[in-house]
Short mmCIF file of C-alpha atoms in Angstrom, two decimals:
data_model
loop_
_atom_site.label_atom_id
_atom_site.label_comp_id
_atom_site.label_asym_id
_atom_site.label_seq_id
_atom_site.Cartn_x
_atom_site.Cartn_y
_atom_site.Cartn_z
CA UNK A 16 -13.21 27.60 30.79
CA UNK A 17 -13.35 29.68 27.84
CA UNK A 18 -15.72 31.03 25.34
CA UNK A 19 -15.60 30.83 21.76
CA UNK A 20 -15.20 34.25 19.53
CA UNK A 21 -17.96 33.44 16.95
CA UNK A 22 -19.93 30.39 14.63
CA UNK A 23 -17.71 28.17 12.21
CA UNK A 24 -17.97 25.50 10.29
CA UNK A 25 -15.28 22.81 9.05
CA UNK A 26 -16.03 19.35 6.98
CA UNK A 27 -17.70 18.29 4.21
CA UNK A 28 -21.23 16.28 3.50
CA UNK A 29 -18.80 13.77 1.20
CA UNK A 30 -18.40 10.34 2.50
CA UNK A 31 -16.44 9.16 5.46
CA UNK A 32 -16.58 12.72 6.39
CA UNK A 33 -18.48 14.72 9.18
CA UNK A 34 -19.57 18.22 8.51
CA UNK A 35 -19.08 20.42 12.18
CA UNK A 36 -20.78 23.85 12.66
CA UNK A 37 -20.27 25.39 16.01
CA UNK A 38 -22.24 28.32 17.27
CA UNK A 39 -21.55 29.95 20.84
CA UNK A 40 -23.45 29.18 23.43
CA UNK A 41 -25.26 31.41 26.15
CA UNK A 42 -23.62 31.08 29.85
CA UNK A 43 -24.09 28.16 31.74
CA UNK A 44 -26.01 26.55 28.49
CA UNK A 45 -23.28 23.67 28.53
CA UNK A 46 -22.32 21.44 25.49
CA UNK A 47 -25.71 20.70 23.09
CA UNK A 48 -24.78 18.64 20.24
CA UNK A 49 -27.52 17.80 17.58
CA UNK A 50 -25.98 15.23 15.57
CA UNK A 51 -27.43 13.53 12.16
CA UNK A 52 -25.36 10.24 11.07
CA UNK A 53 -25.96 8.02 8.35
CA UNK A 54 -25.05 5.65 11.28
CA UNK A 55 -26.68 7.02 14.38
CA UNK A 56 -27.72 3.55 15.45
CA UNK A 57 -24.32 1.92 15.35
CA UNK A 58 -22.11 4.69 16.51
CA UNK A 59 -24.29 7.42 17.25
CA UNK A 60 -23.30 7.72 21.36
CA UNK A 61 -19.24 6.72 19.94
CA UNK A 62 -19.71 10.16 17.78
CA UNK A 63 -21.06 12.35 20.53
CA UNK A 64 -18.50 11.13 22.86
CA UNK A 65 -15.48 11.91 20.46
CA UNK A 66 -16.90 15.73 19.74
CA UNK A 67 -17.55 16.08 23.39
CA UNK A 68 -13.98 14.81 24.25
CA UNK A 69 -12.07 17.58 22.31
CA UNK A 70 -14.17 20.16 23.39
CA UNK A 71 -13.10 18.88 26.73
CA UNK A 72 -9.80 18.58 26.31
CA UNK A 73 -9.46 21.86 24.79
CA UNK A 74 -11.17 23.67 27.66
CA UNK A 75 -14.81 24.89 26.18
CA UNK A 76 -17.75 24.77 27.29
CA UNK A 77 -21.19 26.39 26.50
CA UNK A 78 -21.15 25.72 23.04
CA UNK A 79 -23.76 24.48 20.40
CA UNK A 80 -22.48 21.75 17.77
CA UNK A 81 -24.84 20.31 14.70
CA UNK A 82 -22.60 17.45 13.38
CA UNK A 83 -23.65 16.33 9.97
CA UNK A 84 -22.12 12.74 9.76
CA UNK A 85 -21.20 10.60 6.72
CA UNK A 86 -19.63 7.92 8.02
CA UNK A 87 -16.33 9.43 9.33
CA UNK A 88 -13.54 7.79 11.38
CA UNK A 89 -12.73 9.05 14.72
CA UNK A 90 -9.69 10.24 13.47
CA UNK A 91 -11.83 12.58 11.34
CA UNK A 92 -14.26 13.81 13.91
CA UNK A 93 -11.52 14.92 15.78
CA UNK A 94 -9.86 16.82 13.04
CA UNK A 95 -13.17 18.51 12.34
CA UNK A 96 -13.90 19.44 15.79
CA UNK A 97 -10.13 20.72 15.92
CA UNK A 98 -10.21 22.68 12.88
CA UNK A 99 -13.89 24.27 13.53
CA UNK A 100 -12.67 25.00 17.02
CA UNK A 101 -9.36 27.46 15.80
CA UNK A 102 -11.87 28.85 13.10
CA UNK A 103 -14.63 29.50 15.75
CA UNK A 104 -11.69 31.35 17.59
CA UNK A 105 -10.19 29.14 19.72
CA UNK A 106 -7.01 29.15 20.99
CA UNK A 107 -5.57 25.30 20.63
CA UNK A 108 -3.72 22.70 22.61
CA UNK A 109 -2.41 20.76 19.67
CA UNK A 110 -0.45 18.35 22.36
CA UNK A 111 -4.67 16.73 22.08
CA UNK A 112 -4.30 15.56 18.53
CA UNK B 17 23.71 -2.15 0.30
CA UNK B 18 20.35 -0.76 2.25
CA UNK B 19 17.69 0.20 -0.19
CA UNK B 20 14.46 1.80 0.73
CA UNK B 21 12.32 1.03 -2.40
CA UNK B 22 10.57 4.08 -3.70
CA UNK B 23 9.12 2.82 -6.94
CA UNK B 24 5.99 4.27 -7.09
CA UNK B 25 5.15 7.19 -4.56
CA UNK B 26 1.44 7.42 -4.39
CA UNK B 27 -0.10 11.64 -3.91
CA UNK B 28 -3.06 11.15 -1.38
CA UNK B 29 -5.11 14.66 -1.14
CA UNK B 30 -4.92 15.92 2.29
CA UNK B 31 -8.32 17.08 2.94
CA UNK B 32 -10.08 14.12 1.75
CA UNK B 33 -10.47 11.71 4.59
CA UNK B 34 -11.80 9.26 2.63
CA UNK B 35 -8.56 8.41 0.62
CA UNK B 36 -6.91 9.16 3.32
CA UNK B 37 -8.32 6.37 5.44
CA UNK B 38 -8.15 3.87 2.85
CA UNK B 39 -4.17 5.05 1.41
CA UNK B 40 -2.72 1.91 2.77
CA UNK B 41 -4.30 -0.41 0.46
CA UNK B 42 -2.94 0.24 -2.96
CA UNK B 43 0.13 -1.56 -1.89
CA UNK B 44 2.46 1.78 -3.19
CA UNK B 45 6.49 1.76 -1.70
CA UNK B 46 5.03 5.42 -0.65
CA UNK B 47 1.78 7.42 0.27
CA UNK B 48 2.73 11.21 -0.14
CA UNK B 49 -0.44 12.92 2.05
CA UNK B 50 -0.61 15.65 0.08
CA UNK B 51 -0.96 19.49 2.33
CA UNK B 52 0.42 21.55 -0.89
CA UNK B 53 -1.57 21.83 -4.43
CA UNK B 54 -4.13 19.13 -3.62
CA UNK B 55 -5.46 21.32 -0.59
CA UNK B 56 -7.36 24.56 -1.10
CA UNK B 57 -6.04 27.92 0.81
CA UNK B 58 -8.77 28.25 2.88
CA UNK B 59 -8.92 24.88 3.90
CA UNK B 60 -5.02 24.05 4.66
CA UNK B 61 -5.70 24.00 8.78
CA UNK B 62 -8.21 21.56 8.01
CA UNK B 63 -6.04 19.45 5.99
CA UNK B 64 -3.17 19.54 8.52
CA UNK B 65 -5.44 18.21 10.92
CA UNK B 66 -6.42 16.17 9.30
CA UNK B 67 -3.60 14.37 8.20
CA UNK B 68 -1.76 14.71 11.38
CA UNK B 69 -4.39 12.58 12.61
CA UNK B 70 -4.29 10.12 9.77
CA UNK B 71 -0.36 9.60 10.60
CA UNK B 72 -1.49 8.97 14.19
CA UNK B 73 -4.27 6.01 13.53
CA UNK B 74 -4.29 5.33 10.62
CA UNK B 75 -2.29 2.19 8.92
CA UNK B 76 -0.76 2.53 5.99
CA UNK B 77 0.63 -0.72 5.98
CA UNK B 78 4.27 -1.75 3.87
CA UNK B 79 3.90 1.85 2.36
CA UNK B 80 6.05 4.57 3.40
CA UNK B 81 4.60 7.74 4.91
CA UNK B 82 5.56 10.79 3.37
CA UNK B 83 4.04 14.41 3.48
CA UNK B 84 3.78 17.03 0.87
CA UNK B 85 4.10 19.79 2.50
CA UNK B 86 3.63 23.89 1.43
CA UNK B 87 6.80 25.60 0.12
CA UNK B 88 8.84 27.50 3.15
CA UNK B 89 7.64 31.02 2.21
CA UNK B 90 3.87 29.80 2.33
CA UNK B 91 2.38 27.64 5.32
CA UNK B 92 5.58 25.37 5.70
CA UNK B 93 6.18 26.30 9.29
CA UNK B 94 2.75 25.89 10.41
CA UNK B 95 2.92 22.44 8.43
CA UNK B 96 6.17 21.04 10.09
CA UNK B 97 5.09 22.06 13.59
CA UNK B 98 2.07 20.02 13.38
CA UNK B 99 3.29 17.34 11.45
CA UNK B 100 6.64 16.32 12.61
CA UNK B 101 5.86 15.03 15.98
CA UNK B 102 3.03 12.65 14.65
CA UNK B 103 5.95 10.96 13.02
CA UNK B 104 6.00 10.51 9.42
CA UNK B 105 8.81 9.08 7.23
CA UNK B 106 9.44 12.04 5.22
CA UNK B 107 8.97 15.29 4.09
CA UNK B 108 8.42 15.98 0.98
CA UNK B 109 9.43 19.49 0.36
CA UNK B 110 8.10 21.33 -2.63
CA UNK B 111 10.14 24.19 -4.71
CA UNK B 112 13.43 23.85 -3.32
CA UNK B 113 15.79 25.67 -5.00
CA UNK B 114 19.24 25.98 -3.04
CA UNK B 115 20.87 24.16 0.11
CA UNK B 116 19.84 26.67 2.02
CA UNK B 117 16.51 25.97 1.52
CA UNK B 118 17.14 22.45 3.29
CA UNK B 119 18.64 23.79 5.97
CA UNK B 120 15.89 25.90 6.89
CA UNK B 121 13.47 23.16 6.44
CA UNK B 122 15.59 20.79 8.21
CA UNK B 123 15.84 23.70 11.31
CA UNK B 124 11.98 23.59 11.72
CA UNK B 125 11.84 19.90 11.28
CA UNK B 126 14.43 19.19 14.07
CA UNK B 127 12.83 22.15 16.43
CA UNK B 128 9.47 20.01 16.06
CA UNK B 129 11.01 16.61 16.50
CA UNK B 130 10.22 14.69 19.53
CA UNK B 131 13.18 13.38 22.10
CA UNK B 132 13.77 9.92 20.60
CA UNK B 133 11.67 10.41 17.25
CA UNK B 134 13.21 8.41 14.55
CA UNK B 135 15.11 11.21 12.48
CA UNK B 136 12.14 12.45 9.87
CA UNK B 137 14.00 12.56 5.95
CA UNK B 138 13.53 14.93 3.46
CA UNK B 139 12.57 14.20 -0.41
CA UNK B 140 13.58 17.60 -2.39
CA UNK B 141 10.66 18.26 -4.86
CA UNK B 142 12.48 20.53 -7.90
CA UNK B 143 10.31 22.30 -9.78
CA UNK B 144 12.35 25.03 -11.40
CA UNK B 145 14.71 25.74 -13.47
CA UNK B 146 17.09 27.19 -10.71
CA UNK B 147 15.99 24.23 -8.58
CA UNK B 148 17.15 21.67 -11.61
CA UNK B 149 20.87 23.55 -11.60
CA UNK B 150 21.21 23.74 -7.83
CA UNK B 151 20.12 19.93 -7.80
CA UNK B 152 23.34 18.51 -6.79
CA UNK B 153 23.92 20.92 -3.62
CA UNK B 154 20.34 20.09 -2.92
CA UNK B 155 21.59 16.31 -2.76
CA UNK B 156 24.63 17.03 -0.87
CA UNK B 157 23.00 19.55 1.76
CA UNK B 158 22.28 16.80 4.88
CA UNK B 159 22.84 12.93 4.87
CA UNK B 160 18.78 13.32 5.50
CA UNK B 161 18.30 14.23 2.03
CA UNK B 162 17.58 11.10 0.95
CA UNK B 163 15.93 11.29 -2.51
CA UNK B 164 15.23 14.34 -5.41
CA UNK B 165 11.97 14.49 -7.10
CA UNK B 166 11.04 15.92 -10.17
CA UNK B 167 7.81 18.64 -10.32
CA UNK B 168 7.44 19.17 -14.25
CA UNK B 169 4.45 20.91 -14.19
CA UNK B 170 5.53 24.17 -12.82
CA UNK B 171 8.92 23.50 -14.19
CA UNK B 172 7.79 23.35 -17.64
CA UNK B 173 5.38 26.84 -17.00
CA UNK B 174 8.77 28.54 -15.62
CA UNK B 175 10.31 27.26 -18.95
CA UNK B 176 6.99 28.79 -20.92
CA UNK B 177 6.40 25.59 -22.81
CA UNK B 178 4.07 22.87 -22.25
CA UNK B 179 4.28 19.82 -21.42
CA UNK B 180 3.78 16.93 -23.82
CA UNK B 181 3.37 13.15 -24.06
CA UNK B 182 6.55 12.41 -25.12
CA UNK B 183 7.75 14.78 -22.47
CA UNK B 184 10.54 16.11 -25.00
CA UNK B 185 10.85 19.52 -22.51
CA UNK B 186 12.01 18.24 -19.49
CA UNK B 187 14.89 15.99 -21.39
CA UNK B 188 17.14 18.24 -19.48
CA UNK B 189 15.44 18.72 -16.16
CA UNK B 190 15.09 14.61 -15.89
CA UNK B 191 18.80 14.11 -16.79
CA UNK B 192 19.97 16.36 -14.93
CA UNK B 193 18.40 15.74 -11.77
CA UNK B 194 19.15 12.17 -11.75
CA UNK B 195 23.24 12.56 -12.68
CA UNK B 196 22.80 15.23 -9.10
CA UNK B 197 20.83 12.14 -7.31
CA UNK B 198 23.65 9.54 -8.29
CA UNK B 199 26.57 11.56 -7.69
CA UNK B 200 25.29 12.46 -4.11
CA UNK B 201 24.21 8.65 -3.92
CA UNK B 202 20.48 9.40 -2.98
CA UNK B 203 17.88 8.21 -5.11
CA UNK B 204 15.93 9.89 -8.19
CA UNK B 205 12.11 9.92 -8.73
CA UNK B 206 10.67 11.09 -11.68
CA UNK B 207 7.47 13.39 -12.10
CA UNK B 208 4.26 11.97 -12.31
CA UNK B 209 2.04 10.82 -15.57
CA UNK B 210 -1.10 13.02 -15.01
CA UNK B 211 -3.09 11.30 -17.47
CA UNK B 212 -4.89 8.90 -15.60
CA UNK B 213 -6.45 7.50 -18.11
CA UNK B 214 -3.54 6.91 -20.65
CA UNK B 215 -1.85 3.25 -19.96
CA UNK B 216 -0.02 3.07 -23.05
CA UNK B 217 0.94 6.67 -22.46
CA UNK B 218 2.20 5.81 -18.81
CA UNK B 219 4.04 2.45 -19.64
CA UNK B 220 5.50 4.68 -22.40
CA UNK B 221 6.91 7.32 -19.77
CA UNK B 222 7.76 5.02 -16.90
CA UNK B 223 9.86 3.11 -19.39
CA UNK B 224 11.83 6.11 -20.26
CA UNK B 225 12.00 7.22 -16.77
CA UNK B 226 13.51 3.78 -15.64
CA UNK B 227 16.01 3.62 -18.61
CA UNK B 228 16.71 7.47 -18.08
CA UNK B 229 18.06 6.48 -14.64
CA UNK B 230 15.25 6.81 -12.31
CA UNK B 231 14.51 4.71 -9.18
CA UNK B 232 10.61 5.53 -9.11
CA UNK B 233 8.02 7.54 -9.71
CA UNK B 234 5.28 10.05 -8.37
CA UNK B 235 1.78 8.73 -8.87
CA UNK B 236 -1.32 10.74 -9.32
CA UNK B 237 -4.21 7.79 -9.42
CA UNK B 238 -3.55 4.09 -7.15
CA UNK B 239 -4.58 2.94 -10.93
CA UNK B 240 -0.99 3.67 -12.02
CA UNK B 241 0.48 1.85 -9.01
CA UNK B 242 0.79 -1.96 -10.91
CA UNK B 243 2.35 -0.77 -14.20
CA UNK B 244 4.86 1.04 -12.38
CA UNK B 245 5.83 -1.25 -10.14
CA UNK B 246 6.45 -3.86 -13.56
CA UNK B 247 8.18 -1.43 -14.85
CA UNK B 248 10.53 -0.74 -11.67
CA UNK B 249 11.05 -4.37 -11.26
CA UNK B 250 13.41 -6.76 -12.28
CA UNK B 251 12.42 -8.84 -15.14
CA UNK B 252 12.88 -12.29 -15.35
CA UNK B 253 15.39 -11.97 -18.12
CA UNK B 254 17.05 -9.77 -15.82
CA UNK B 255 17.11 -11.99 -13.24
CA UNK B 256 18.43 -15.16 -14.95
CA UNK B 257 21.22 -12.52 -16.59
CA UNK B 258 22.27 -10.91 -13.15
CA UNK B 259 22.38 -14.87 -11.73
CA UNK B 260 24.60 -15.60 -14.79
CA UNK B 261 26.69 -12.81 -14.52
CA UNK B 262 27.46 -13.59 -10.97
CA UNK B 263 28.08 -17.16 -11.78
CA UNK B 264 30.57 -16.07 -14.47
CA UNK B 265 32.60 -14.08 -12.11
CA UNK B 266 33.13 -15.86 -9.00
CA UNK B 267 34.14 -18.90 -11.75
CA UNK B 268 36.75 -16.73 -12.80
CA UNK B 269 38.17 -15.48 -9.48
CA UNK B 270 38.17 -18.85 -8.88
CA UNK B 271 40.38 -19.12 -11.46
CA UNK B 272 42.63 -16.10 -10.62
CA UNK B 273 40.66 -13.46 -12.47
CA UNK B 274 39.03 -10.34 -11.77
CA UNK B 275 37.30 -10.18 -15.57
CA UNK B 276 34.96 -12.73 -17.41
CA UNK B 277 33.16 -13.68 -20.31
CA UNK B 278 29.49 -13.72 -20.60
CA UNK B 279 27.90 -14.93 -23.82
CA UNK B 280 31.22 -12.91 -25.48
CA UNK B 281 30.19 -9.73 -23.25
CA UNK B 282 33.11 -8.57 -20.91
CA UNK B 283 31.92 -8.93 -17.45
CA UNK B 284 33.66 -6.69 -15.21
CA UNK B 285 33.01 -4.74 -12.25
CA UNK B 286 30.43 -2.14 -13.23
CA UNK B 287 28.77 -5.03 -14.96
CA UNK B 288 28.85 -6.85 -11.93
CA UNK B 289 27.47 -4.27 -9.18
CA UNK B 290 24.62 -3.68 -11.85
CA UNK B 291 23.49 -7.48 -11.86
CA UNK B 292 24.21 -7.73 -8.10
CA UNK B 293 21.54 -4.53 -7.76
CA UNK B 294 19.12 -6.57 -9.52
CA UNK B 295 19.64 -9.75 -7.92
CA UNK B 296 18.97 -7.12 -4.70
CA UNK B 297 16.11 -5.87 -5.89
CA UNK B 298 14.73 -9.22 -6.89
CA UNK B 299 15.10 -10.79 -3.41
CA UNK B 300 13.73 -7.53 -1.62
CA UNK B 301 10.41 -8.08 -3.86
CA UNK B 302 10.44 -11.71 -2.96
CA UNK B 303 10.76 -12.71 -6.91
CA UNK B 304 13.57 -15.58 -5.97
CA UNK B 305 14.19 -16.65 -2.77
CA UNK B 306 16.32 -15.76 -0.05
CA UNK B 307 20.40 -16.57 -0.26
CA UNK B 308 19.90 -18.00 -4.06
CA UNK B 309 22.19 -17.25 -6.95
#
């Protein structure tokens, strides 16, 4: 597992969009994601699972992500997570897309 | 005679996931998800994500899927890698101005391909003057050239004039590229009208562009999608004319000749592949029915 270089951010607060800032986290802190959604009570766990799923396929862990959610697709939360993972320092598998 | 109908060719911005998601619906022959000028430089790996994804999930229905991508000495590399293998339709491939500029392209493009991929085409965007003289070797570089587009914007700025409504500047540039498409036998679409708000202006252009010789057009806004399209298509003047015209000459190679007489018009071969086109056209678009003539 691998740790990320430093914070980024990727997304926009515009509809069917998700805005993704990711911070470091401290050893052993594991993934904490603190996620606001315009449709938390719908798809609210289906979000959290998607952001955890590419940081799992891409190989991090210990990392913080606040996930500002208007409405996007799953396609879009994983091309958020995927671009605010390379800006955050990551080196990417893009076989995951 | 297999024709892939391009007559409008929607732009879809490429960071924008909303449009993006909802790109199939405007019923164009082509969405062009757009990684080039739509897509600010500090956001183009978000965009190519993006996108790529899109291409992966998302359904764009009867509508082809094309990509704008950036020009070769920009991020066009980092474009194709990521693109190709999600499998679009074509490339669209902005500023070419030689061959050899397809042939690099095309390079990357097969690199990236995946092992039984359907063969990914290329769409030559010319936006310069060079690019408008080196249009037919464009055409002619690789059977998977399979259309030229015009970009009049930066083709008119290279000129240092400006661009107008009656679009009087790129006379040359339209003509020209479309004699290159024919002669190479690929097809010709014309620039797009970038004032969204101007029907009359638009119907005005798209007119011209369809009697110039062009098979379609770029679109900037899904509003421009229906008048193009009744532009593009046959008319049903046309159509009763094209089912006249081949009435009129299989009645006289019936008869033992290879020329009729239409109304007191000369019908002859030229006159015939150009009704049989339409009566193509018209059965592709479902406007008469199947095996009728």
């Amino acid at each position: 597992m691998t740790s990320l270089l430093k914070t980024a951010q990727a997304g926009t607060l515009e509809s069917s969009d998700i805005m993704i800032t990711l911070s470091p986290g401290s050893p052993g802190s594991g993934i904490v994601i603190e996620l606001e959604s315009i449709v938390m009570a719908q798809y609210g766990e289906d979000i959290r699972r998607a952001l955890q799923d590419v940081v799992a396929e891409q190989g991090y862990t210990d990392l913080y992500i606040k996930a500002l959610d208007r409405g996007a697709l799953d396609c879009t939360i994983r091309a958020r997570m995927m671009t605010a993972l390379g800006r955050a320092g990551a080196v990417l598998k893009e076989a995951m897309l | 005679m297999e024709v892939k109908l391009r007559r409008s060719m929607l732009f879809i911005p490429g960071n924008n996931p909303g449009m993006l998601q909802n790109g199939g619906v405007f019923g164009a022959d082509s969405v062009i998800l757009d990684l080039e000028d739509a897509v600010a430089p500090t956001e183009k790996d978000a965009a190519r994500f993006l996108v790529a994804n899109a291409l992966r999930t998302v359904d764009y229905g009867c509508s082809e899927k094309v990509i704008r991508i950036n020009p070769l000495d920009t991020f066009a590399a980092e474009d194709i890698r990521i693109i190709v293998p999600c499998r679009p339709d074509a490339i669209l491939l902005p500023k070419v101005e030689s061959a050899d500029d397809i042939h690099k392209a095309l390079a990357m493009i097969a690199a990236a391909e995946e092992i039984n991929q359907t063969p990914v085409n290329i769409i030559a965007l010319l936006e310069t003057p060079r690019g408008i003289m080196e249009a037919y070797g464009i055409a002619k570089a690789h059977p998977r050239v399979v259309g030229l587009a015009l970009g009049a914007e930066d083709y008119t700025a290279s000129l240092g004039t400006n661009r107008t409504r009656e679009g009087t500047e790129i006379f040359t540039a339209r003509s020209m590229l479309i004699n290159a498409a024919a002669a190479a036998e690929i097809q010709s679409i014309d620039t797009p009208y970038t004032d969204a708000n101007d029907e009359d202006g638009l119907l005005m252009d798209t007119k011209l562009a369809k009697q110039l010789g062009f098979n379609g057009k770029l679109s900037i806004n899904p509003r421009q999608i229906d008048m193009i399209h009744s532009v593009f298509n046959p008319s049903s003047s046309d159509v009763d004319w094209a089912e006249q015209v081949v009435y009129a000459i299989r009645k006289a190679q019936a008869e033992g000749s290879g020329v009729a007489s239409l109304n007191g018009k000369m019908v002859d071969l030229p006159v015939v592949n150009r009704a049989e086109r339409i009566l193509y056209l018209a059965r592709l678009l479902g406007l008469i029915e199947e095996g009728k003539e």
